[in-house]
Short mmCIF file of C-alpha atoms (C1' of nucleotides) in Angstrom, two decimals:
data_model
loop_
_atom_site.label_atom_id
_atom_site.label_comp_id
_atom_site.label_asym_id
_atom_site.label_seq_id
_atom_site.Cartn_x
_atom_site.Cartn_y
_atom_site.Cartn_z
CA PHE A 7 -14.30 11.28 11.19
CA ASN A 8 -11.02 13.04 11.70
CA PHE A 9 -9.62 14.37 8.43
CA TRP A 10 -5.90 14.24 9.25
CA ARG A 11 -6.20 10.78 10.81
CA ILE A 12 -7.50 9.62 7.42
CA VAL A 13 -4.87 11.48 5.40
CA TYR A 14 -1.98 10.05 7.42
CA SER A 15 -3.55 6.63 8.02
CA HIS A 16 -0.75 5.14 5.87
CA GLY A 17 1.67 6.08 3.10
CA TRP A 18 -0.87 6.50 0.28
CA CYS A 19 -1.15 10.28 0.94
CA VAL A 20 2.35 10.87 -0.47
CA LEU A 21 2.00 8.58 -3.49
CA LEU A 22 0.89 10.46 -6.61
CA PRO A 23 -1.70 11.51 -7.64
CA PHE A 24 -2.19 12.28 -3.90
CA ARG A 25 -0.24 15.27 -2.62
CA VAL A 26 -0.16 16.58 0.92
CA ASP A 27 0.05 20.31 1.27
CA LYS A 28 1.22 20.70 4.85
CA ASP A 29 1.40 24.51 4.94
CA LYS A 30 -2.09 25.10 3.65
CA MET A 31 -3.40 22.05 5.46
CA GLY A 32 -4.87 20.13 2.56
CA LEU A 33 -4.82 16.90 0.59
CA SER A 34 -4.85 17.22 -3.19
CA ARG A 35 -5.16 14.87 -6.12
CA VAL A 36 -6.14 14.80 -9.77
CA ILE A 37 -9.19 12.67 -10.47
CA ARG A 38 -10.74 11.48 -13.70
CA LEU A 39 -14.52 11.70 -13.97
CA ASN A 40 -16.60 9.05 -15.78
CA ASN A 41 -16.88 11.15 -18.94
CA GLY A 42 -13.10 11.65 -19.09
CA THR A 43 -13.00 15.14 -17.57
CA ILE A 44 -9.81 15.68 -15.57
CA VAL A 45 -10.19 17.67 -12.35
CA ASP A 46 -7.64 18.71 -9.75
CA CYS A 47 -9.15 18.66 -6.26
CA LYS A 48 -7.93 20.11 -3.03
CA ILE A 49 -9.55 18.93 0.18
CA THR A 50 -9.22 20.96 3.35
CA SER A 51 -10.93 20.64 6.67
CA ASP A 52 -12.22 23.00 9.34
CA LYS A 53 -11.56 21.56 12.77
CA ASN A 54 -11.01 18.11 11.19
CA THR A 55 -14.70 17.29 11.05
CA ARG A 56 -15.99 19.30 8.10
CA LEU A 57 -14.64 19.12 4.56
CA ASN A 58 -14.17 21.69 1.83
CA ILE A 59 -13.38 20.57 -1.70
CA CYS A 60 -11.97 23.00 -4.25
CA ALA A 61 -12.02 21.55 -7.78
CA ARG A 62 -10.24 23.04 -10.79
CA SER A 63 -11.09 22.16 -14.37
CA THR A 64 -10.79 23.73 -17.81
CA LYS A 65 -14.57 23.78 -18.30
CA GLU A 66 -17.44 24.67 -16.03
CA LEU A 67 -18.57 21.60 -14.12
CA SER A 68 -22.15 20.35 -14.26
CA LYS A 69 -24.17 19.46 -11.15
CA ASN A 70 -23.67 15.77 -11.95
CA GLN A 71 -19.92 16.21 -12.25
CA ILE A 72 -19.76 18.08 -8.94
CA SER A 73 -21.76 15.27 -7.38
CA GLU A 74 -19.35 12.68 -8.84
CA ILE A 75 -16.38 14.57 -7.41
CA LYS A 76 -17.99 14.45 -3.95
CA ASP A 77 -18.62 10.72 -4.43
CA GLN A 78 -15.05 9.96 -5.46
CA ILE A 79 -13.54 11.97 -2.61
CA GLY A 80 -15.98 10.45 -0.10
CA ASN A 81 -15.00 7.04 -1.40
CA CYS A 82 -11.27 7.75 -0.94
CA LEU A 83 -11.83 9.05 2.60
CA ARG A 84 -14.22 6.17 3.46
CA LEU A 85 -16.84 8.65 4.69
CA ARG A 86 -19.84 6.40 4.13
CA GLU A 87 -18.48 3.45 6.08
CA ASN A 88 -19.92 2.73 9.48
CA PHE A 89 -17.38 2.25 12.26
CA SER A 90 -19.78 2.15 15.23
CA ASP A 91 -19.37 -1.62 15.65
CA PHE A 92 -15.59 -1.20 15.50
CA TYR A 93 -15.63 1.60 18.09
CA ASN A 94 -17.80 -0.50 20.40
CA ILE A 95 -15.19 -3.25 20.26
CA VAL A 96 -12.17 -1.00 20.89
CA ASN A 97 -13.99 0.71 23.76
CA THR A 98 -14.20 -2.61 25.61
CA THR A 99 -10.36 -2.67 25.79
CA PRO A 100 -8.88 0.23 27.83
CA LYS A 101 -5.61 0.35 25.88
CA TYR A 102 -7.50 0.81 22.61
CA ARG A 103 -9.99 3.47 23.74
CA TRP A 104 -7.80 6.14 22.17
CA ILE A 105 -8.84 4.75 18.76
CA SER A 106 -12.47 5.83 19.08
CA LYS A 107 -11.49 9.07 20.83
CA ALA A 108 -9.18 9.93 17.93
CA LYS A 109 -11.84 8.82 15.44
CA SER A 110 -9.22 6.63 13.78
CA GLY A 111 -9.96 3.69 11.51
CA ARG A 112 -10.63 5.10 8.07
CA LEU A 113 -7.72 4.11 5.83
CA LEU A 114 -7.14 6.36 2.82
CA ARG A 115 -7.65 4.64 -0.53
CA ALA A 116 -7.63 5.49 -4.22
CA PRO A 117 -10.79 6.19 -6.21
CA SER A 118 -10.29 2.80 -7.91
CA VAL A 119 -9.39 -0.68 -6.69
CA PHE A 120 -7.14 -0.96 -9.74
CA GLU A 121 -4.96 1.91 -8.49
CA ASP A 122 -4.77 0.45 -4.97
CA ILE A 123 -3.62 -2.94 -6.29
CA ILE A 124 -0.97 -1.53 -8.65
CA LYS A 125 0.40 0.62 -5.83
CA MET A 126 0.43 -2.30 -3.41
CA ILE A 127 2.46 -4.38 -5.88
CA CYS A 128 4.88 -1.43 -6.06
CA THR A 129 5.45 -1.59 -2.28
CA THR A 130 6.68 -5.19 -2.36
CA ASN A 131 10.30 -6.12 -1.74
CA CYS A 132 11.70 -2.60 -1.96
CA SER A 133 12.27 0.57 -0.01
CA TRP A 134 9.52 3.17 0.32
CA ALA A 135 11.68 5.53 -1.77
CA LEU A 136 11.58 3.08 -4.68
CA THR A 137 7.80 2.70 -4.35
CA GLU A 138 7.51 6.49 -4.69
CA ILE A 139 9.73 6.43 -7.79
CA MET A 140 7.71 3.68 -9.50
CA VAL A 141 4.37 5.38 -8.84
CA GLU A 142 5.74 8.79 -9.85
CA ASN A 143 6.92 7.35 -13.17
CA LEU A 144 3.60 5.61 -13.84
CA VAL A 145 1.62 8.78 -13.16
CA GLY A 146 4.11 11.11 -14.83
CA ASP A 147 4.40 9.11 -18.05
CA LEU A 148 0.92 7.63 -18.42
CA GLY A 149 -1.47 9.84 -16.43
CA GLU A 150 -3.74 12.47 -17.96
CA THR A 151 -3.53 16.17 -17.24
CA PHE A 152 -5.53 19.30 -18.08
CA ASP A 153 -2.87 21.92 -17.44
CA GLY A 154 0.35 20.03 -18.14
CA ASN A 155 1.10 20.01 -14.47
CA TYR A 156 -0.46 17.44 -12.15
CA ARG A 157 -1.66 14.12 -13.55
CA SER A 158 -4.24 11.43 -12.86
CA PHE A 159 -3.47 7.78 -12.18
CA PRO A 160 -3.28 5.95 -15.52
CA LEU A 161 -6.21 3.87 -16.72
CA PRO A 162 -5.73 0.08 -16.99
CA GLU A 163 -5.72 0.22 -20.81
CA LYS A 164 -3.00 2.86 -20.77
CA ILE A 165 -0.67 0.63 -18.73
CA ALA A 166 -1.73 -2.49 -20.67
CA GLY A 167 -0.72 -0.73 -23.89
CA LYS A 168 2.90 -0.35 -22.81
CA SER A 169 5.68 -2.91 -23.16
CA GLU A 170 7.33 -4.91 -20.37
CA LYS A 171 10.59 -3.17 -21.28
CA PHE A 172 8.97 0.23 -20.70
CA LEU A 173 7.73 -0.80 -17.26
CA ARG A 174 11.08 -2.32 -16.33
CA LYS A 175 13.38 0.42 -17.57
CA ARG A 176 11.32 3.62 -17.63
CA VAL A 177 9.02 3.03 -14.66
CA ARG A 178 11.84 1.19 -12.79
CA ALA A 179 9.44 -1.58 -11.80
CA GLY A 180 12.09 -4.25 -12.44
CA TYR A 181 10.87 -7.84 -12.06
CA ARG A 182 7.39 -6.51 -11.10
CA ALA A 183 6.88 -5.32 -14.69
CA PRO A 184 5.32 -8.55 -16.06
CA PHE A 185 3.01 -8.74 -13.00
CA ILE A 186 1.79 -5.16 -13.48
CA LEU A 187 1.36 -5.69 -17.21
CA GLU A 188 -0.60 -8.93 -16.83
CA PHE A 189 -2.88 -7.40 -14.18
CA ALA A 190 -3.54 -4.23 -16.20
CA ASP A 191 -4.32 -6.36 -19.24
CA LYS A 192 -6.81 -8.53 -17.35
CA VAL A 193 -8.61 -5.46 -15.98
CA ALA A 194 -8.57 -3.58 -19.31
CA SER A 195 -9.92 -6.60 -21.21
CA GLY A 196 -12.66 -7.20 -18.64
CA LYS A 197 -11.35 -10.64 -17.61
CA ILE A 198 -11.53 -9.54 -13.97
CA ASP A 199 -13.73 -6.89 -12.39
CA VAL A 200 -11.79 -5.68 -9.38
CA GLU A 201 -13.95 -2.56 -8.94
CA SER A 202 -16.90 -4.72 -7.85
CA TRP A 203 -14.89 -6.00 -4.88
CA ARG A 204 -15.61 -2.90 -2.76
CA SER A 205 -19.30 -3.73 -2.67
CA SER A 206 -18.99 -7.51 -2.95
CA ASP A 207 -20.98 -9.93 -0.77
CA LEU A 208 -18.30 -12.60 -1.19
CA PRO A 209 -16.74 -13.92 2.04
CA THR A 210 -13.37 -12.36 2.86
CA GLU A 211 -11.58 -15.70 2.36
CA GLU A 212 -12.87 -15.84 -1.21
CA LEU A 213 -11.77 -12.25 -1.92
CA TYR A 214 -8.38 -13.14 -0.45
CA ARG A 215 -8.19 -16.16 -2.77
CA GLN A 216 -9.04 -14.03 -5.80
CA LEU A 217 -6.47 -11.42 -4.82
CA ARG A 218 -3.80 -14.11 -4.43
CA SER A 219 -4.54 -15.29 -7.96
CA ILE A 220 -3.14 -11.98 -9.25
CA LYS A 221 0.56 -12.50 -9.92
CA GLY A 222 2.67 -10.27 -7.70
CA VAL A 223 0.04 -10.21 -4.94
CA GLY A 224 1.18 -12.44 -2.10
CA ASN A 225 0.10 -12.71 1.51
CA TYR A 226 1.28 -9.24 2.56
CA ALA A 227 -0.23 -7.43 -0.44
CA ALA A 228 -3.55 -9.33 -0.33
CA GLY A 229 -3.99 -8.67 3.40
CA ASN A 230 -3.45 -4.96 2.95
CA ILE A 231 -5.55 -4.61 -0.20
CA LEU A 232 -8.38 -6.26 1.75
CA LYS A 233 -8.12 -3.49 4.36
CA LEU A 234 -8.74 -0.99 1.56
CA LEU A 235 -11.79 -3.03 0.54
CA GLY A 236 -13.15 -2.71 4.09
CA ARG A 237 -12.16 -6.22 5.25
CA TYR A 238 -9.81 -6.43 8.20
CA ASP A 239 -9.49 -10.19 8.79
CA TYR A 240 -5.83 -10.38 7.75
CA LEU A 241 -2.86 -8.64 9.37
CA GLY A 242 -0.85 -8.11 6.16
CA LEU A 243 2.54 -8.61 7.78
CA ASP A 244 5.68 -7.16 6.24
CA SER A 245 9.20 -6.55 7.49
CA TRP A 246 8.44 -3.01 8.72
CA VAL A 247 5.35 -3.90 10.71
CA ARG A 248 6.98 -7.04 12.12
CA SER A 249 9.95 -5.11 13.46
CA ARG A 250 7.57 -2.52 14.94
CA TYR A 251 5.67 -5.33 16.67
CA TYR A 252 8.91 -6.90 18.03
CA GLU A 253 9.88 -3.49 19.40
CA LEU A 254 6.49 -2.90 21.06
CA TYR A 255 5.89 -6.31 22.61
CA HIS A 256 9.17 -8.26 22.75
CA ASN A 257 11.88 -5.67 23.36
CA GLY A 258 13.06 -6.09 19.76
CA ARG A 259 13.25 -9.89 19.91
CA GLN A 260 11.84 -11.73 16.90
CA VAL A 261 8.77 -13.93 17.30
CA SER A 262 6.85 -16.01 14.78
CA ASP A 263 3.99 -14.64 12.70
CA LYS A 264 1.69 -17.10 14.46
CA THR A 265 2.51 -15.45 17.80
CA ILE A 266 1.54 -12.06 16.38
CA GLU A 267 -1.67 -13.48 14.91
CA ARG A 268 -2.61 -15.12 18.23
CA ARG A 269 -2.55 -11.78 20.05
CA TYR A 270 -5.07 -10.18 17.69
CA ALA A 271 -7.31 -13.19 17.01
CA GLN A 272 -9.70 -12.10 19.79
CA TYR A 273 -10.69 -9.00 17.79
CA GLY A 274 -12.26 -11.10 15.03
CA LYS A 275 -13.03 -9.33 11.78
CA TRP A 276 -11.49 -6.09 13.08
CA ARG A 277 -8.11 -7.58 14.03
CA GLY A 278 -6.22 -6.27 10.99
CA LEU A 279 -7.38 -2.71 11.63
CA ILE A 280 -6.64 -2.73 15.36
CA PHE A 281 -3.20 -4.18 14.60
CA TRP A 282 -2.37 -1.50 12.01
CA LEU A 283 -3.61 1.39 14.18
CA GLU A 284 -1.61 0.14 17.15
CA MET A 285 1.58 -0.27 15.07
CA THR A 286 1.27 3.27 13.67
CA LYS A 287 -0.02 5.12 16.76
CA HIS A 288 3.41 6.68 17.37
CA TRP A 289 3.33 8.37 13.96
CA PHE A 290 0.76 10.83 15.28
CA GLU A 291 2.70 11.43 18.48
CA HIS A 292 6.14 11.88 16.92
CA LYS A 293 6.84 11.98 13.18
CA PHE A 294 5.47 10.41 10.03
CA PRO A 295 7.94 8.15 8.22
CA PHE A 296 6.96 9.46 4.79
"C1'" DG B 26 34.65 4.69 -5.38
"C1'" DC B 27 33.29 0.08 -4.87
"C1'" DG B 28 31.04 -4.07 -2.97
"C1'" DT B 29 27.50 -5.83 -0.04
"C1'" DC B 30 23.20 -5.86 2.13
"C1'" DC B 31 18.41 -5.27 2.43
"C1'" DA B 32 14.00 -2.94 2.15
"C1'" DG B 33 6.55 -2.17 3.80
"C1'" DG B 34 7.78 -9.99 -0.87
"C1'" DT B 35 6.52 -13.24 -4.40
"C1'" DC B 36 7.01 -16.95 -7.59
"C1'" DT B 37 8.61 -21.35 -9.09
"C1'" DA B 38 10.78 -25.67 -8.80
"C1'" DC B 39 11.72 -29.22 -6.07
"C1'" DC B 40 11.36 -32.35 -2.21
"C1'" DG C 14 2.93 -28.21 2.63
"C1'" DG C 15 7.31 -26.56 3.22
"C1'" DT C 16 11.50 -24.34 1.52
"C1'" DA C 17 15.59 -22.67 -1.24
"C1'" DG C 18 16.84 -19.61 -4.78
"C1'" DA C 19 16.04 -16.05 -8.06
"C1'" DC C 20 14.43 -11.57 -8.91
"C1'" DC C 21 14.89 -5.30 -10.12
"C1'" DT C 22 16.14 -1.24 -7.85
"C1'" DG C 23 18.25 2.35 -4.99
"C1'" DG C 24 20.05 3.86 -0.73
"C1'" DA C 25 22.78 2.96 3.43
"C1'" DC C 26 26.86 1.34 5.11
"C1'" DG C 27 31.64 -0.35 5.64
"C1'" DC C 28 36.07 -0.30 3.89
#
DNA sequence: GCGTCCAGGTCTACC
DNA sequence: GGTAGACCTGGACGC
């Protein structure tokens, strides 16, 4: 893997509880362990291929807790996923060989599917700045802390316990408030088990269908949540990525979504990942947009 | 300072 | 199955 390729794989690294510490070259976040212990972790990397995790907590951590921290961080960084098949495919296309050379492909995700879905709903139909505000308010008002400083992402029951008015006015979620509330309530009450989706044997189409049944999750959100579940069959098109595609392939001229989909169909189950990496390649050569 | 537009879309009603 | 219209918010932009 390449640590910084994972950190900057998309905008999640700047959405709380994630924090990027550019000067000291690290990614930090508060995580909540199974027994409720709150830990602030800082991940750094020597030469991009070896990780160091520094965890702070109010009490001494047991061996099991240290092991759980490693698990959660490894899960976020997708360290246990096998990309050899993917790299074989990109190596057959000269213009995509840079992907395996750069060890790209691992997309940063949250410790929980719940957090990824809430955040994805917060990216819909708004600017990135507003997404940051909504997530900051959720974490700041409902997250847990051990030192009064940095906070964890709120648990489903914590969000489910708030009113629609709170989510609209305090979190600034606007019309998304009832969607967020309904989803948090379903997860908190056990009506849906989204955490099982990361290890599910269900076909991608079925997972897509289940994601679409969550109010507020449309085609764009479902396609991109699937990428964080390790399924890359959908492109997850939005206005930003469309305009980037028009710029790259059609000199800025608009084309239909079907035209975009046709170009990547040949890459089968990896098409969504190849598409995303190609659209964001310039971030690593110039400047990150977040 | 104010109005308009639109951004990393989605839902519902209606045809 | 396809599509128009409504929906929160904040920042950019024109005047």
